XYZ file of N, CA, C and O in Angstrom:
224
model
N -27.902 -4.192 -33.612
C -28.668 -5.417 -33.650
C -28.539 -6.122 -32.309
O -27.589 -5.920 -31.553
N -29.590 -7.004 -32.037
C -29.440 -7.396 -30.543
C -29.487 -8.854 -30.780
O -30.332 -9.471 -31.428
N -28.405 -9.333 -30.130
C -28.005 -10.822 -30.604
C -28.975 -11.734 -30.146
O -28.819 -12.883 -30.560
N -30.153 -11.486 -29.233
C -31.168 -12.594 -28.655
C -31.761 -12.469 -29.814
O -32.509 -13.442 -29.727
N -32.002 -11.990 -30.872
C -32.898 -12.295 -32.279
C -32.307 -13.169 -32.634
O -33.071 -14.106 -32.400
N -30.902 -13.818 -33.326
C -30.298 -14.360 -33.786
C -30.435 -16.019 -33.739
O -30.583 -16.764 -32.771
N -30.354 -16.235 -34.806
C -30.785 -17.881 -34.942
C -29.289 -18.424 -34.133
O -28.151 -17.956 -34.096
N -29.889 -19.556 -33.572
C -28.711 -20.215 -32.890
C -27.399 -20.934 -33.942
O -26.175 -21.007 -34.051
N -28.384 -21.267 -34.426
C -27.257 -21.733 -35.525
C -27.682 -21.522 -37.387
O -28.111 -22.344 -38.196
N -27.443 -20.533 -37.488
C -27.196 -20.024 -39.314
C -26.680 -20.968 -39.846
O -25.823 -21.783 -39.503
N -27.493 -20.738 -41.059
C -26.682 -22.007 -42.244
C -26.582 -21.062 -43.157
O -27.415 -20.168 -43.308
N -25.322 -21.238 -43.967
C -25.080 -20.496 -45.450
C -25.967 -21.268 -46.200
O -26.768 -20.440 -46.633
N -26.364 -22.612 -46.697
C -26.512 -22.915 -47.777
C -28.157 -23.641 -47.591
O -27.839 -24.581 -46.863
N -29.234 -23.746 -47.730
C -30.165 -24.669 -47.333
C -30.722 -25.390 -49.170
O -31.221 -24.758 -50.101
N -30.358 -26.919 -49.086
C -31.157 -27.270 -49.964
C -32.007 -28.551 -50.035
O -32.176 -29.357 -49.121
N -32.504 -28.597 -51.259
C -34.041 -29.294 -50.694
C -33.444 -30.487 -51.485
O -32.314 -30.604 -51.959
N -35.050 -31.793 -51.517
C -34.990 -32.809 -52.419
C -36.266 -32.720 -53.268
O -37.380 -33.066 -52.874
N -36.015 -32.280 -54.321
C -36.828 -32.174 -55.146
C -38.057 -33.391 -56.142
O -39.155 -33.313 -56.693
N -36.794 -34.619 -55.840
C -37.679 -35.709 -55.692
C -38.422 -36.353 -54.823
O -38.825 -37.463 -55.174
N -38.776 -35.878 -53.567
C -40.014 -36.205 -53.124
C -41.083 -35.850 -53.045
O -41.906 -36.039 -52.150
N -41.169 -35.212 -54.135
C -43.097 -34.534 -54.298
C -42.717 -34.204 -55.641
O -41.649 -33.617 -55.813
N -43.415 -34.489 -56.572
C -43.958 -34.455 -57.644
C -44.450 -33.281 -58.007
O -45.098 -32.599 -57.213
N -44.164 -32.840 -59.450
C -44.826 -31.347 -59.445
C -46.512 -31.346 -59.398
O -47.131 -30.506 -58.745
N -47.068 -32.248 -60.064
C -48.717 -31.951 -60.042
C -48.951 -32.222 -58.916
O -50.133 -31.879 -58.914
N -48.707 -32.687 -57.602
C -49.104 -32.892 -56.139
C -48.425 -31.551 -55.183
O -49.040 -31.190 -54.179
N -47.277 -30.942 -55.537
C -46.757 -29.610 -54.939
C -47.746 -28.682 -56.152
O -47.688 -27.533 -55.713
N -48.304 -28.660 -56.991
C -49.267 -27.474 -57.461
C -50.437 -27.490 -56.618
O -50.770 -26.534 -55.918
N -51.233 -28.897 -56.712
C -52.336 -29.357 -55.569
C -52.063 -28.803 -54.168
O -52.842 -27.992 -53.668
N -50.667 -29.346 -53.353
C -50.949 -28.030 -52.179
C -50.668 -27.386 -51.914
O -50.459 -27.039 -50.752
N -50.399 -26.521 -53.505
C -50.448 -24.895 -53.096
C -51.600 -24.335 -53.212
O -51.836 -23.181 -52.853
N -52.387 -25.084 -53.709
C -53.943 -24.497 -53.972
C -54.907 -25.172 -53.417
O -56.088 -24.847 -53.540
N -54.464 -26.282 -52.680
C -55.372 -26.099 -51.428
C -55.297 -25.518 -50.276
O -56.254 -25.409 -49.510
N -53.702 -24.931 -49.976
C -53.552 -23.710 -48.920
C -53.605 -22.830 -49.230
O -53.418 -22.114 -48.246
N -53.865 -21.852 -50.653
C -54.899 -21.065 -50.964
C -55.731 -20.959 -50.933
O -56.018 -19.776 -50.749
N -57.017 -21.954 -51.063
C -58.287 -22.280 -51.162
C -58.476 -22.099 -49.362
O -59.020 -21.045 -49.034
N -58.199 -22.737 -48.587
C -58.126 -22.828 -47.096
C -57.714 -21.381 -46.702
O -58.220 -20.798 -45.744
N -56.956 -20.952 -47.342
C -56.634 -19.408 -46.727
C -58.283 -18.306 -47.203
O -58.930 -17.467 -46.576
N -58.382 -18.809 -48.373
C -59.629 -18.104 -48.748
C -60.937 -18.109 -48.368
O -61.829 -17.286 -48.572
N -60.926 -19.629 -47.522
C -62.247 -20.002 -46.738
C -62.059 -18.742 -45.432
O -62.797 -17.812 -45.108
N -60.604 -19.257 -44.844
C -60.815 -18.530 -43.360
C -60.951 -16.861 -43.609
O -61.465 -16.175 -42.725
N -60.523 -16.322 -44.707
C -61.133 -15.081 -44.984
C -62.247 -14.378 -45.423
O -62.313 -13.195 -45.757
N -63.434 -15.536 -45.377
C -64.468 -15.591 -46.194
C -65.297 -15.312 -45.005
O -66.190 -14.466 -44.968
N -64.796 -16.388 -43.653
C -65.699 -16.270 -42.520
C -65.207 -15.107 -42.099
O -66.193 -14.473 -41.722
N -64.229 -14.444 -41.942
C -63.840 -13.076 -41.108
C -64.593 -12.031 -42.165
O -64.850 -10.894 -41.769
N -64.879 -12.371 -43.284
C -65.799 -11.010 -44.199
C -67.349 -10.859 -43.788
O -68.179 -9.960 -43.654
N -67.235 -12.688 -43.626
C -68.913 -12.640 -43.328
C -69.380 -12.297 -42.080
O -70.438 -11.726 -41.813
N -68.384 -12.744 -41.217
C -68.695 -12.334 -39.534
C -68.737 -10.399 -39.701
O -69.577 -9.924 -38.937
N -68.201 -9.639 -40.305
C -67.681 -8.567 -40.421
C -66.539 -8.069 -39.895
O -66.437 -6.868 -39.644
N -65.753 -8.768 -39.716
C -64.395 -8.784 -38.856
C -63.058 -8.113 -40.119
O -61.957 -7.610 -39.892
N -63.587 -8.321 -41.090
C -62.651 -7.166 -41.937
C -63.621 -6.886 -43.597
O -64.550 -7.646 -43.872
N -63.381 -6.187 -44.172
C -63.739 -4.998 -45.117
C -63.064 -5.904 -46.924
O -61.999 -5.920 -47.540
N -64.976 -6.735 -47.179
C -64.260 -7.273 -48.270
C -63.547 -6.372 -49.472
O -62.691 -6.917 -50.169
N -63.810 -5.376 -49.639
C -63.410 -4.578 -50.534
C -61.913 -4.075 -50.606
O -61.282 -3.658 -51.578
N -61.365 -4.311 -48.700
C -59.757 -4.101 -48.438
C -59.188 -5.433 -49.254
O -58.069 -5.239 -49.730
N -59.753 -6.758 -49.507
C -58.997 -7.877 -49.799
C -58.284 -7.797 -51.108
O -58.757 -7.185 -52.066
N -57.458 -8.250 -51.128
C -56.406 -8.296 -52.473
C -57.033 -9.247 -53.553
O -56.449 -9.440 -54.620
């Protein structure tokens, strides 16, 4: 392994606060950065820049 990959500083433990976002507003933007991911793949199908039939 080559140590210039290596994060400068590792953490064992990372945790969050779960009270600042609300679950029906963290469902909202996960599905509007789905929805947004699905636009920008919509223009790369339509431009012909990739193969709608490859999409998941």
């Amino acid at each position: 392994m080559d140590p210039k990959y290596f994060r400068p500083a590792e953490v064992d433990s990372l945790r969050g606060d779960s009270t600042k976002v609300e679950f029906q507003e963290l469902v909202k933007m996960m599905v509007d950065h789905d929805l947004e991911i699905a636009e920008r793949e919509k223009v790369l199908v339509d431009a012909g820049y990739i193969d709608a039939q490859q999409q998941p």
